[in-house]
XYZ file of C-alpha atoms in Angstrom:
776
model
C -9.620 -3.484 27.645
C -12.249 -0.583 26.808
C -13.456 -0.947 23.677
C -14.088 2.492 21.935
C -15.127 4.474 18.928
C -14.868 8.169 18.710
C -16.220 10.094 21.854
C -17.466 13.294 21.853
C -15.068 16.483 21.332
C -14.078 20.303 22.419
C -12.255 22.624 21.646
C -10.450 22.656 24.742
C -9.756 19.258 24.837
C -7.178 19.506 23.017
C -3.817 22.261 23.918
C -2.700 24.361 21.461
C -0.620 26.282 22.545
C 1.978 23.340 22.455
C 4.389 22.543 20.521
C 5.210 19.987 17.745
C 0.758 19.002 17.830
C -1.735 18.292 15.599
C -1.334 20.417 12.645
C 3.210 21.446 13.394
C 5.168 20.070 11.235
C 8.024 18.734 13.528
C 11.418 16.739 12.579
C 10.731 13.325 12.512
C 12.603 11.859 15.340
C 14.459 9.033 12.299
C 15.067 11.931 10.227
C 19.177 12.861 11.041
C 19.992 9.291 11.974
C 18.318 7.724 8.357
C 19.866 11.176 6.207
C 23.196 10.228 7.153
C 23.137 6.225 7.467
C 23.427 5.913 11.083
C 19.723 4.089 10.711
C 19.534 0.371 11.718
C 17.383 -1.113 9.568
C 16.551 -5.278 9.933
C 19.342 -6.184 7.535
C 21.389 -4.444 10.052
C 20.943 -7.062 13.493
C 23.408 -9.189 14.801
C 23.398 -12.173 17.803
C 26.473 -13.680 18.935
C 26.731 -16.615 18.164
C 24.660 -16.351 14.536
C 23.763 -18.119 11.400
C 22.742 -17.673 8.385
C 19.907 -18.886 6.164
C 19.138 -19.345 2.961
C 16.130 -20.445 0.605
C 15.882 -22.755 -2.010
C 13.670 -21.938 -4.787
C 11.970 -23.754 -7.997
C 13.488 -22.529 -10.681
C 9.948 -23.217 -12.725
C 6.904 -21.717 -12.609
C 5.107 -24.432 -12.444
C 6.461 -28.479 -11.887
C 6.010 -31.454 -10.145
C 8.639 -32.389 -7.399
C 9.150 -36.073 -7.919
C 11.554 -36.858 -4.928
C 14.097 -33.612 -2.678
C 17.190 -35.361 -1.614
C 19.583 -33.133 1.087
C 22.172 -35.519 1.896
C 24.707 -33.962 0.299
C 23.639 -30.526 1.618
C 23.907 -31.429 4.782
C 27.200 -32.993 4.256
C 28.569 -29.500 3.001
C 31.295 -28.329 6.248
C 29.299 -25.480 7.982
C 25.692 -26.887 7.800
C 23.149 -26.774 10.703
C 20.310 -27.489 9.027
C 18.464 -28.456 6.097
C 14.891 -28.602 6.340
C 12.054 -29.346 4.128
C 7.895 -29.668 3.618
C 8.248 -32.581 5.929
C 10.221 -30.891 9.279
C 7.182 -28.284 9.315
C 6.156 -28.891 12.404
C 2.591 -26.682 12.675
C 0.480 -26.274 9.013
C 2.019 -25.790 6.248
C -0.083 -23.610 4.174
C -1.509 -20.026 5.035
C -2.191 -16.309 3.765
C -3.604 -12.999 4.191
C -7.408 -13.715 3.169
C -6.867 -16.847 2.258
C -4.525 -20.222 3.240
C -3.170 -21.629 0.022
C 0.656 -21.061 0.216
C 2.464 -23.622 1.501
C 5.628 -22.873 4.310
C 7.623 -24.959 1.788
C 6.985 -26.664 -1.292
C 5.901 -30.794 -0.779
C 4.248 -32.024 -4.458
C 4.421 -29.262 -6.515
C 5.391 -25.794 -7.321
C 3.156 -23.451 -9.033
C 5.284 -20.610 -10.126
C 9.187 -19.690 -9.900
C 10.925 -18.145 -6.831
C 8.331 -20.741 -4.510
C 10.584 -21.932 -1.505
C 10.770 -25.871 -1.297
C 13.643 -26.318 1.543
C 15.507 -24.191 3.378
C 19.662 -23.841 5.007
C 21.635 -22.865 8.333
C 25.935 -22.524 8.371
C 28.162 -20.526 10.203
C 28.166 -18.323 6.841
C 26.066 -16.797 4.720
C 28.447 -17.822 0.666
C 28.384 -21.400 2.469
C 24.362 -21.799 3.331
C 24.526 -20.571 -0.934
C 26.159 -23.427 -1.342
C 25.032 -26.002 -0.135
C 21.619 -24.581 -1.084
C 23.397 -25.919 -4.697
C 23.993 -29.567 -3.704
C 19.843 -29.759 -3.191
C 18.843 -32.407 -5.393
C 14.941 -31.343 -6.662
C 13.776 -34.122 -9.622
C 10.497 -31.642 -11.359
C 8.902 -32.691 -13.436
C 7.854 -30.151 -15.727
C 4.901 -29.044 -16.512
C 2.980 -26.475 -18.950
C 1.905 -23.134 -16.973
C -1.265 -21.080 -16.917
C 0.261 -17.566 -18.127
C -3.247 -15.802 -19.196
C -5.668 -14.364 -16.513
C -8.243 -14.168 -18.997
C -8.124 -16.966 -20.788
C -8.078 -18.837 -16.357
C -11.391 -17.320 -16.196
C -13.140 -18.872 -18.390
C -11.483 -21.990 -19.453
C -11.709 -25.221 -17.722
C -10.455 -27.318 -20.018
C -7.606 -25.686 -18.036
C -5.954 -28.097 -14.854
C -6.560 -26.663 -11.657
C -4.269 -24.641 -9.631
C -5.761 -24.745 -6.023
C -8.799 -27.042 -5.752
C -11.660 -24.915 -5.655
C -10.214 -23.613 -9.585
C -8.204 -21.349 -11.059
C -11.114 -18.085 -9.732
C -9.809 -16.021 -7.272
C -13.231 -14.407 -7.054
C -16.028 -13.019 -9.383
C -17.340 -9.148 -8.701
C -20.548 -8.311 -10.457
C -21.551 -4.730 -9.930
C -24.742 -3.652 -11.382
C -26.341 -0.683 -10.586
C -29.327 0.679 -12.874
C -30.525 -0.279 -16.918
C -27.186 -2.978 -17.590
C -28.700 -2.030 -21.333
C -28.909 1.652 -21.273
C -27.976 2.747 -24.560
C -26.471 6.821 -25.600
C -25.562 9.302 -27.844
C -21.715 8.582 -28.140
C -20.165 5.344 -27.746
C -16.165 5.127 -27.053
C -14.959 1.465 -25.877
C -11.066 0.685 -25.776
C -9.003 -2.582 -23.834
C -6.541 -1.048 -21.588
C -3.602 -3.183 -19.993
C -1.796 -2.216 -17.253
C 2.358 -4.147 -16.872
C 3.499 -6.147 -13.537
C 3.728 -3.005 -11.404
C 7.511 -3.675 -8.098
C 7.293 -2.197 -4.933
C 11.214 -1.545 -5.320
C 12.011 -1.111 -1.433
C 15.189 -0.636 -0.427
C 15.646 -1.915 2.385
C 15.727 -6.555 0.733
C 13.569 -9.017 2.818
C 15.397 -9.470 6.304
C 14.991 -10.673 9.844
C 16.738 -12.124 13.106
C 14.972 -14.732 14.896
C 16.139 -15.864 18.546
C 15.206 -19.067 20.056
C 13.669 -18.115 23.360
C 13.797 -20.486 26.410
C 9.739 -20.723 26.925
C 10.208 -23.398 23.695
C 8.782 -19.611 21.985
C 11.154 -17.353 19.503
C 11.377 -14.182 19.876
C 11.555 -12.615 15.682
C 13.183 -9.640 14.974
C 12.023 -7.531 11.277
C 10.626 -5.341 8.824
C 7.250 -6.062 8.736
C 4.016 -4.061 7.982
C 1.515 -6.187 10.186
C 3.058 -7.500 13.485
C -0.190 -9.055 14.600
C -0.567 -10.772 11.009
C 2.725 -12.301 11.005
C 2.563 -13.405 14.293
C -0.513 -15.324 14.187
C 0.288 -17.324 10.505
C 3.571 -18.462 11.855
C 2.555 -19.558 15.018
C 0.551 -21.853 13.174
C 3.095 -22.659 11.038
C 5.315 -23.633 14.276
C 2.648 -25.044 15.944
C 3.097 -22.756 19.024
C 0.778 -20.960 21.216
C 0.715 -17.434 19.489
C 1.859 -16.154 22.758
C 5.632 -18.365 21.948
C 6.232 -16.771 18.974
C 7.348 -12.943 19.574
C 6.941 -10.182 17.267
C 9.387 -7.026 17.252
C 9.816 -4.672 14.993
C 12.942 -3.398 13.782
C 13.984 -0.289 10.560
C 11.629 -0.201 7.651
C 13.328 0.102 4.322
C 10.091 0.303 2.261
C 7.353 -1.350 2.239
C 4.333 -0.221 -0.140
C 2.097 -3.402 0.391
C 5.106 -6.118 -0.161
C 5.866 -6.946 3.319
C 2.289 -8.292 4.281
C 2.514 -10.904 2.590
C 5.134 -13.623 5.107
C 8.604 -13.531 3.640
C 11.346 -14.975 5.602
C 9.459 -15.202 8.710
C 8.468 -18.761 9.480
C 11.612 -20.541 7.128
C 13.785 -18.012 10.219
C 11.669 -19.190 13.585
C 11.813 -23.012 12.204
C 15.796 -22.882 11.636
C 16.235 -21.117 14.692
C 14.471 -23.781 16.502
C 15.362 -26.120 15.112
C 19.621 -25.594 15.261
C 19.536 -23.859 18.014
C 20.649 -20.783 17.407
C 19.520 -17.294 16.219
C 19.912 -17.931 12.699
C 19.300 -13.935 10.460
C 17.920 -14.108 6.853
C 19.386 -11.980 4.173
C 17.567 -11.776 0.729
C 19.906 -10.172 -2.101
C 17.937 -8.099 -4.361
C 16.843 -11.308 -7.366
C 15.554 -12.857 -4.631
C 13.424 -9.846 -3.001
C 12.152 -9.739 -7.059
C 11.172 -14.238 -6.062
C 10.390 -13.659 -2.933
C 7.353 -10.933 -2.575
C 4.529 -9.896 -4.409
C 3.601 -7.400 -7.417
C 1.168 -5.199 -8.034
C -1.140 -7.393 -10.617
C -1.855 -6.565 -14.045
C -4.781 -6.387 -15.580
C -6.835 -6.796 -18.398
C -9.428 -3.829 -18.729
C -12.868 -3.909 -20.829
C -14.334 -0.655 -20.937
C -17.380 0.912 -22.532
C -18.219 5.164 -21.623
C -21.429 6.100 -23.031
C -22.705 9.656 -22.693
C -25.386 12.112 -23.896
C -24.341 14.457 -26.778
C -23.278 17.954 -23.823
C -21.481 14.971 -21.948
C -23.443 13.743 -19.519
C -22.211 10.020 -18.652
C -25.093 7.673 -19.103
C -23.202 3.587 -18.689
C -19.990 2.372 -17.877
C -19.550 -0.447 -18.466
C -16.604 -2.878 -17.900
C -14.631 -6.422 -17.766
C -11.946 -6.242 -15.193
C -9.153 -9.493 -15.302
C -7.126 -9.737 -12.569
C -3.372 -12.353 -12.378
C -3.632 -13.102 -8.947
C -0.443 -14.696 -10.112
C 0.276 -18.978 -8.498
C -1.347 -17.729 -4.814
C -4.315 -15.713 -3.453
C -2.787 -13.042 -1.518
C -4.202 -9.267 -1.358
C -6.692 -10.651 -4.919
C -9.750 -10.436 -3.519
C -9.179 -7.147 -1.653
C -8.822 -5.166 -5.676
C -10.837 -7.660 -6.813
C -13.431 -5.987 -4.640
C -12.482 -2.607 -4.778
C -11.306 -2.530 -8.824
C -14.935 -3.060 -9.233
C -16.769 -0.843 -6.444
C -14.482 2.154 -7.933
C -14.464 1.285 -11.550
C -16.260 4.009 -12.673
C -14.375 6.492 -10.855
C -15.524 10.026 -9.351
C -17.993 10.500 -11.380
C -21.843 9.424 -10.724
C -22.976 7.306 -13.506
C -27.291 5.906 -13.342
C -26.303 3.059 -15.123
C -23.219 0.567 -14.393
C -22.642 -2.650 -15.054
C -18.862 -4.197 -14.451
C -17.339 -7.815 -13.586
C -13.588 -8.183 -11.843
C -12.208 -11.131 -11.952
C -9.261 -12.291 -9.681
C -7.231 -15.351 -11.355
C -5.139 -17.629 -10.064
C -2.036 -18.166 -12.863
C 1.270 -19.826 -12.269
C 3.155 -16.127 -13.129
C 4.187 -14.290 -9.604
C 2.064 -13.998 -7.309
C 1.022 -10.643 -7.100
C -1.038 -8.644 -4.068
C -0.859 -5.503 -2.134
C 1.086 -2.406 -3.434
C -0.157 0.921 -3.262
C -3.276 2.528 -4.521
C -4.474 -1.455 -3.859
C -6.830 -2.088 -6.857
C -7.648 1.283 -7.343
C -4.244 1.784 -9.451
C -5.461 -0.038 -12.925
C -9.362 0.960 -13.163
C -8.750 4.318 -13.138
C -5.548 3.945 -14.888
C -8.598 3.145 -17.469
C -11.198 5.395 -16.742
C -9.530 8.175 -16.939
C -7.731 7.348 -20.331
C -10.970 6.591 -21.504
C -12.636 10.355 -19.842
C -9.716 12.109 -22.305
C -11.404 9.790 -24.938
C -15.148 10.721 -24.547
C -13.539 14.381 -24.341
C -12.288 13.604 -27.509
C -15.397 12.374 -29.225
C -18.395 14.580 -27.500
C -15.174 17.955 -28.252
C -15.744 18.679 -24.812
C -12.261 20.063 -22.857
C -12.018 17.333 -21.004
C -11.353 19.124 -17.930
C -14.946 20.677 -18.438
C -16.196 16.716 -19.143
C -14.993 15.824 -15.750
C -16.860 18.336 -13.384
C -19.978 17.863 -15.178
C -19.937 14.206 -14.078
C -17.955 14.270 -10.430
C -20.044 13.586 -7.538
C -19.776 15.219 -4.390
C -21.277 14.986 -1.192
C -24.324 12.844 -1.460
C -24.267 11.098 -4.071
C -24.905 7.408 -4.368
C -22.133 5.558 -6.148
C -22.572 2.418 -8.289
C -23.116 0.350 -4.976
C -24.858 2.498 -3.680
C -23.104 3.867 -1.123
C -24.562 6.633 0.297
C -21.443 9.356 0.322
C -21.955 10.709 4.309
C -18.553 13.278 3.752
C -17.155 15.954 1.403
C -16.362 15.001 -1.968
C -14.471 17.796 -3.159
C -13.989 16.639 -7.156
C -15.421 19.412 -8.575
C -12.979 22.002 -6.491
C -9.863 19.821 -7.251
C -9.735 20.195 -10.596
C -10.977 24.125 -10.586
C -8.420 24.415 -8.971
C -5.953 22.186 -11.031
C -6.273 24.290 -14.100
C -5.871 26.924 -11.894
C -2.225 26.633 -11.846
C -0.147 28.418 -14.521
C 1.783 25.932 -16.983
C 5.115 26.024 -17.118
C 6.201 28.477 -20.312
C 5.284 26.826 -23.080
C 7.868 28.720 -25.037
C 12.474 27.357 -24.625
C 14.625 29.307 -24.048
C 16.731 29.065 -27.133
C 19.348 27.595 -27.495
C 17.661 24.464 -25.857
C 19.324 23.685 -22.149
C 19.077 19.943 -23.582
C 18.768 18.927 -19.537
C 15.193 19.319 -19.762
C 14.452 17.775 -23.066
C 13.679 14.085 -23.299
C 16.082 12.327 -23.449
C 18.615 14.703 -21.538
C 22.290 14.905 -21.181
C 22.744 12.016 -23.156
C 22.089 14.528 -25.510
C 19.274 12.597 -28.001
C 17.687 16.096 -29.227
C 18.676 20.048 -28.802
C 14.597 20.240 -29.755
C 13.652 19.026 -33.142
C 11.169 16.008 -33.090
C 10.180 16.756 -29.402
C 6.396 17.864 -28.838
C 4.802 19.158 -26.219
C 1.439 18.024 -24.375
C -1.156 18.442 -21.124
C -3.796 15.716 -19.720
C -5.567 15.720 -16.465
C -7.626 12.923 -14.564
C -8.810 12.523 -10.993
C -9.539 9.589 -8.834
C -11.462 7.760 -6.400
C -9.649 5.897 -2.912
C -10.446 3.527 -0.420
C -9.149 4.862 3.133
C -8.931 1.421 5.610
C -10.709 -1.735 5.377
C -14.272 -2.665 3.849
C -16.364 -4.844 2.874
C -17.027 -5.902 6.402
C -13.695 -5.993 8.325
C -14.160 -4.839 11.229
C -11.544 -2.213 11.047
C -9.161 -1.783 14.429
C -5.855 -0.355 16.132
C -5.242 -0.501 19.780
C -2.897 2.013 21.390
C -1.090 2.234 24.972
C -0.382 5.978 26.629
C 1.522 6.240 29.537
C 1.813 10.348 31.408
C 4.426 10.210 34.360
C 7.493 12.380 35.376
C 10.658 11.851 34.440
C 13.405 13.884 35.702
C 11.269 16.927 36.638
C 9.173 16.551 33.369
C 5.931 14.799 32.138
C 6.649 12.736 29.831
C 4.171 10.382 27.848
C 4.536 7.257 26.351
C 2.784 6.292 23.301
C 2.931 2.253 22.782
C 1.414 0.306 19.460
C 1.983 -2.075 16.837
C 2.027 0.117 13.914
C 4.402 -0.244 11.722
C 6.016 2.823 10.754
C 8.095 1.986 7.031
C 8.963 5.849 6.454
C 5.277 7.937 6.369
C 5.445 9.333 9.453
C 3.464 7.114 12.236
C 6.069 7.683 14.717
C 6.030 11.778 13.929
C 1.641 11.585 14.059
C 1.746 9.726 17.177
C 3.649 12.032 19.207
C 1.704 14.630 17.984
C -1.513 13.705 18.336
C -0.395 12.828 22.394
C 1.288 16.626 22.450
C -1.695 17.738 21.717
C -4.334 15.186 23.734
C -1.854 15.934 26.422
C 0.349 18.888 26.827
C 3.354 17.528 26.998
C 6.222 18.687 25.395
C 7.929 14.914 25.691
C 6.580 11.678 24.201
C 8.758 9.252 23.985
C 7.215 6.242 21.132
C 7.596 2.589 22.498
C 9.563 0.059 20.190
C 6.711 -1.624 17.877
C 6.368 -5.172 18.903
C 3.252 -7.532 20.261
C 3.286 -6.967 23.996
C 0.371 -4.526 22.552
C -3.162 -5.393 20.769
C -2.956 -5.616 17.851
C -2.939 -1.973 14.860
C -3.631 -3.793 11.465
C -1.680 -2.804 8.717
C 0.419 -0.213 7.359
C -1.407 -0.362 4.362
C -4.814 1.920 3.052
C -4.360 4.496 3.871
C -4.578 4.115 7.599
C -2.756 3.760 10.511
C -3.288 8.206 11.158
C -7.331 7.828 10.651
C -6.972 3.829 12.743
C -3.895 4.419 14.974
C -4.122 8.049 15.539
C -8.405 6.664 16.380
C -6.539 4.734 19.324
C -4.021 7.381 20.342
C -6.437 9.599 20.913
C -8.870 7.662 22.405
C -5.840 6.178 24.745
C -4.646 9.504 25.692
C -7.770 10.730 26.477
C -8.303 8.135 29.207
C -5.422 9.108 31.238
C -6.470 12.621 30.503
C -9.833 11.609 32.691
C -7.717 10.171 35.215
C -5.764 13.206 35.959
C -8.741 15.313 35.459
C -10.285 12.826 38.135
C -6.976 13.358 40.496
C -7.080 17.419 40.203
C -10.385 17.389 40.130
C -10.814 15.503 43.860
C -7.654 16.814 45.303
C -8.958 20.861 43.980
C -13.020 20.262 44.543
C -13.607 20.550 41.258
C -15.689 18.866 38.919
C -13.763 17.079 36.227
C -15.333 17.865 32.497
C -14.397 21.885 34.029
C -10.485 21.269 33.306
C -8.588 21.147 30.219
C -4.783 21.734 29.470
C -2.191 23.954 28.325
C 0.970 24.821 28.629
C 1.473 21.426 30.989
C -0.852 22.473 33.303
C -4.493 22.394 34.652
C -7.109 24.975 34.028
C -10.343 25.084 36.010
C -12.714 26.630 32.808
C -14.098 28.969 36.535
C -10.800 28.807 38.834
C -7.332 29.544 35.948
C -4.244 27.998 36.360
C -4.525 24.925 38.988
C -1.332 23.648 39.243
C 1.096 21.597 36.938
C 0.984 18.240 35.687
C 4.436 17.724 37.400
C 3.147 19.039 40.742
C -0.225 17.145 40.459
C 1.063 13.531 38.891
C 3.832 13.074 41.464
C 5.247 10.011 41.631
C 1.606 8.297 40.369
C 1.924 7.036 37.098
C -1.376 6.783 34.815
C -1.570 4.199 31.561
C -4.183 3.130 29.828
C -5.096 1.234 26.993
C -7.797 2.357 24.041
C -8.995 0.626 20.373
C -10.843 2.419 17.734
C -12.661 1.299 15.422
C -14.140 2.741 12.300
C -17.815 3.280 11.192
C -18.513 -0.771 10.385
C -18.978 -1.214 6.889
C -21.095 -4.521 4.821
C -19.648 -6.900 2.366
C -21.049 -6.427 -1.403
C -23.710 -8.563 -2.682
C -21.815 -11.716 -4.569
C -24.693 -10.917 -7.484
C -24.983 -7.539 -7.700
C -22.285 -5.792 -5.875
C -24.438 -3.743 -3.527
C -24.144 -2.471 -0.158
C -25.021 0.668 2.175
C -21.332 1.040 2.670
C -19.068 -1.058 1.188
C -16.533 1.076 2.233
C -15.301 4.082 5.552
C -14.263 6.566 3.252
C -12.632 7.592 0.250
C -10.027 9.415 -1.258
C -9.632 11.958 -3.678
C -6.739 13.628 -6.021
C -5.791 14.721 -9.342
C -3.026 15.474 -11.398
C -2.335 18.101 -14.196
C 1.379 17.019 -16.180
C 2.875 18.603 -18.836
C 5.054 16.355 -20.523
C 8.097 16.142 -23.532
C 8.091 13.975 -26.377
C 10.684 12.619 -28.586
C 8.685 11.016 -31.388
C 11.750 10.246 -33.378
C 13.450 8.258 -30.283
C 10.325 8.034 -27.960
C 11.320 9.357 -24.777
C 10.104 10.815 -22.611
C 10.468 13.952 -20.204
C 7.582 15.044 -18.023
C 8.051 18.981 -17.323
C 5.691 18.938 -14.510
C 3.543 17.266 -12.570
C 0.856 19.491 -10.391
C -1.145 17.664 -7.917
C -3.821 18.579 -5.940
C -5.345 16.823 -2.964
C -7.685 16.651 -0.049
C -6.320 15.076 3.329
C -9.352 16.260 5.659
C -7.006 17.244 7.762
C -2.829 17.625 7.757
C -2.045 16.135 10.973
C 1.939 17.379 9.326
C 1.428 20.027 6.465
C 5.026 18.575 5.305
C 4.656 14.497 5.617
C 2.141 15.035 4.648
C 3.146 16.995 1.165
C 6.257 14.898 1.076
C 3.761 10.930 0.546
C 1.547 13.260 -2.469
C 5.500 13.969 -3.910
C 6.343 10.038 -3.261
C 2.982 8.840 -4.715
C 3.964 11.431 -7.227
C 7.151 9.705 -7.846
C 5.576 6.118 -8.017
C 2.191 7.338 -10.179
C 5.308 8.754 -12.740
C 7.106 5.224 -12.202
C 3.749 3.202 -13.447
C 3.503 5.731 -16.391
C 7.270 5.227 -18.434
C 9.007 2.944 -16.581
C 8.609 0.546 -13.966
C 6.978 -3.211 -15.028
C 8.457 -6.118 -14.412
C 9.002 -8.626 -17.396
C 7.305 -12.292 -17.276
C 7.190 -14.264 -20.728
C 6.121 -17.987 -20.101
C 5.954 -17.647 -16.374
C 9.765 -16.268 -15.332
C 11.031 -12.414 -14.634
C 12.930 -11.769 -17.127
C 14.171 -8.299 -15.197
C 14.506 -9.661 -11.672
C 17.351 -6.051 -10.361
C 17.731 -2.698 -10.085
C 19.427 -2.844 -13.517
C 16.802 -4.149 -15.657
C 14.357 -2.564 -13.394
C 13.724 1.178 -13.978
C 12.784 3.175 -11.437
C 11.913 7.178 -11.018
C 15.158 9.131 -9.379
C 15.962 12.569 -8.977
C 16.827 13.018 -12.281
C 12.979 11.871 -13.519
C 11.556 14.212 -11.267
C 9.989 17.073 -12.702
C 8.801 19.830 -10.028
C 5.697 20.178 -8.320
C 3.116 22.657 -7.431
C 0.891 20.625 -4.151
C -1.824 22.150 -3.420
C -2.995 20.301 -0.816
C -7.116 21.482 0.612
C -8.418 19.786 3.871
C -12.313 19.213 4.003
C -12.949 17.432 6.990
C -14.203 14.064 7.032
C -16.969 14.696 10.179
C -16.445 10.539 11.383
C -13.101 9.872 11.349
C -10.604 11.714 13.782
C -9.520 15.110 13.524
C -11.048 15.320 10.323
C -8.780 13.134 8.307
C -8.195 11.324 5.259
C -6.351 9.271 3.802
C -3.341 10.683 2.645
C -0.426 8.645 0.939
C -2.387 6.205 -2.091
C -4.644 9.330 -4.072
C -1.974 10.787 -5.190
C -0.084 7.399 -6.718
C -3.274 6.143 -7.983
C -4.001 10.052 -10.532
C -0.257 10.741 -10.977
C -0.170 7.669 -14.321
C -3.419 8.335 -16.585
C -2.876 12.776 -15.733
C 1.255 11.535 -17.427
C -0.121 8.789 -20.378
C -3.176 11.214 -21.046
C -0.438 13.994 -21.297
C 1.993 11.737 -24.465
C -1.827 10.594 -26.013
C -1.980 14.447 -26.143
C 1.134 15.173 -27.774
C 1.158 12.684 -30.046
C -2.034 12.003 -31.133
C -1.511 7.947 -30.780
C -4.214 5.792 -28.797
C -2.064 4.538 -25.913
C -3.567 2.016 -24.006
C -0.788 0.027 -22.147
C 1.133 1.319 -18.837
C 4.380 1.865 -18.851
C 4.433 3.473 -21.891
C 7.453 2.764 -23.296
C 9.333 3.934 -27.244
C 8.334 1.005 -28.455
C 4.590 2.052 -28.132
C 5.488 5.306 -29.054
C 8.064 4.140 -32.452
C 6.872 1.757 -33.108
C 3.533 1.888 -34.976
C 1.097 2.286 -32.850
C -2.341 3.302 -34.436
C -3.265 6.855 -34.160
C -6.743 7.294 -32.711
């Protein structure tokens, strides 16, 4: 397999005559089935003689396990197997970044919901009843629930052998003791947000004749699941074969393992297929969430608004196990001043172990928390300076060539000023309401809580920065296999990758790239599995960039073989050939022939990788690095809100967005991602929070954990600009995460603008507005 980065490209390499190629917006091949409810998700899987698996979970956030008695469960009719940690055939530990998570708890449980035992039975209800018959003797301990205390109090119990600090990262640049004319500071907190994907964790494990296992599942990263599962099963990695099934949303919550090892253990023990499907409450306990954070920020500026320094301390609650906490700390500290030029920076970030629910990847990983703080700070500083908040942001905006607090120099466009200028140019909605007002457009809506009395309007802005792809020295790459052959009298391309389609539209993007690169109309996508090389995770807004690059490289290799065939047949120079409308064209001799005729019965198949530019770890003492991140993306939001100050209800009236996407491979899909990301940002701003008390989740259901519906989403004006990154395939930038990040502070700033309250926590609740928060 060749290992390639970005080969030189020329315009004639791409067939711009093909319909449904790069820059078009073809229909998604899975779209119609999903809209009709006919799409098969992982929870729909079925096999003959299938058993059902279920998981016994700890009811306590922190406890010692004195004993486990599985006898009564094994005696229950219909039960085929009951497993504990003693039955893990390989290593009873796994983890994405740090191997610290037991497959099944041994002598201690560290969070409510930690897996303790497994059951396989002939019916899901039988399995659940068997779980109730397992007797566990717990010796309950006092949980550690305060991450800031966990960072500094050495008298607390050590939840892991290395202590309670997962990662501590300082960023120091310039004079950390710098002084300024105008100083603002505050403490900001962000609640625990859930990914709230609709498809629960589920999969089907089938034992194989070779002693291995085939697992069909919904995940974000097939190969990392495969490697962790194989180690736990004590199998060679090639005997744990993973295939992607339909994924009902992800947003980071499927990066960590859930039922993968458990279902495979039960299948191998019973010799029968085993299906596992979490219910909604179990899902809340069975996957990671967004890290809650507490952030101390201080900004200093000159009297004319130039930033002099930023100082910050950030504490991230990682919960019981590490998951992506090290990455959250790295992203948060390296991006902690936002998209602004700041000569003097001192930031410290801590990621901590506690007995709260484990936290890991979620859309906007590590950038959501500091963006909420620094954007509220920018508004606070603008008020202290008596300056327009957009003017303050534009005055300090980074640009291409700017130096980040880590020392990285931006060698690609950073159009922050342009985003803000264009955002200001979008007309605001009318300020005057109709008389009598339409209550559907007021806070509370059809609940008829107000007819306009006590309702005030506010406008808020934000602009943010987000890293794209893996960073800090990670070798981020993807693999693609492309086959070209004639089927039924027409040329057909097949693209095979392990890249997870989790709803973002990657399946369409791969087809578009292959159409443009190979000049064929028909492109099929092979089911994603581990029979092809690693594609990395569908996270960090990286797949169009990284897997798109791999598909492009593989197509280029196929095209090279094709041109060699044509050149030998027609006596041409391969370098003079190109594709157009399903034909091979010579720069000198015109059309040489149809692809069908030149290919004949030949099958061309090539596999290639794409690796992005090298990145480097941050210095653990001062955070300096020549290139922490391979790319940054930028988005800006303006929110208009109406607030019922008597009831504390909020109606987001408009939520406009301007975002740089580098190159829109699929313009409609880009706009869809911006709408979807904005919806999740709105949820975090005004409603979404997992309520955790003493380590216990109080609202593990969609009855009590609220997410935005279509009735909550306001009209949006979306302005997409394309400032190509010269280092990426086609100039693309990641799209999916930035709008989630910028929507939240824009909405909260608008609520602050409307009410005059110094709101410092998100989500903002009616109690914050009406419950005695001190005016600023």
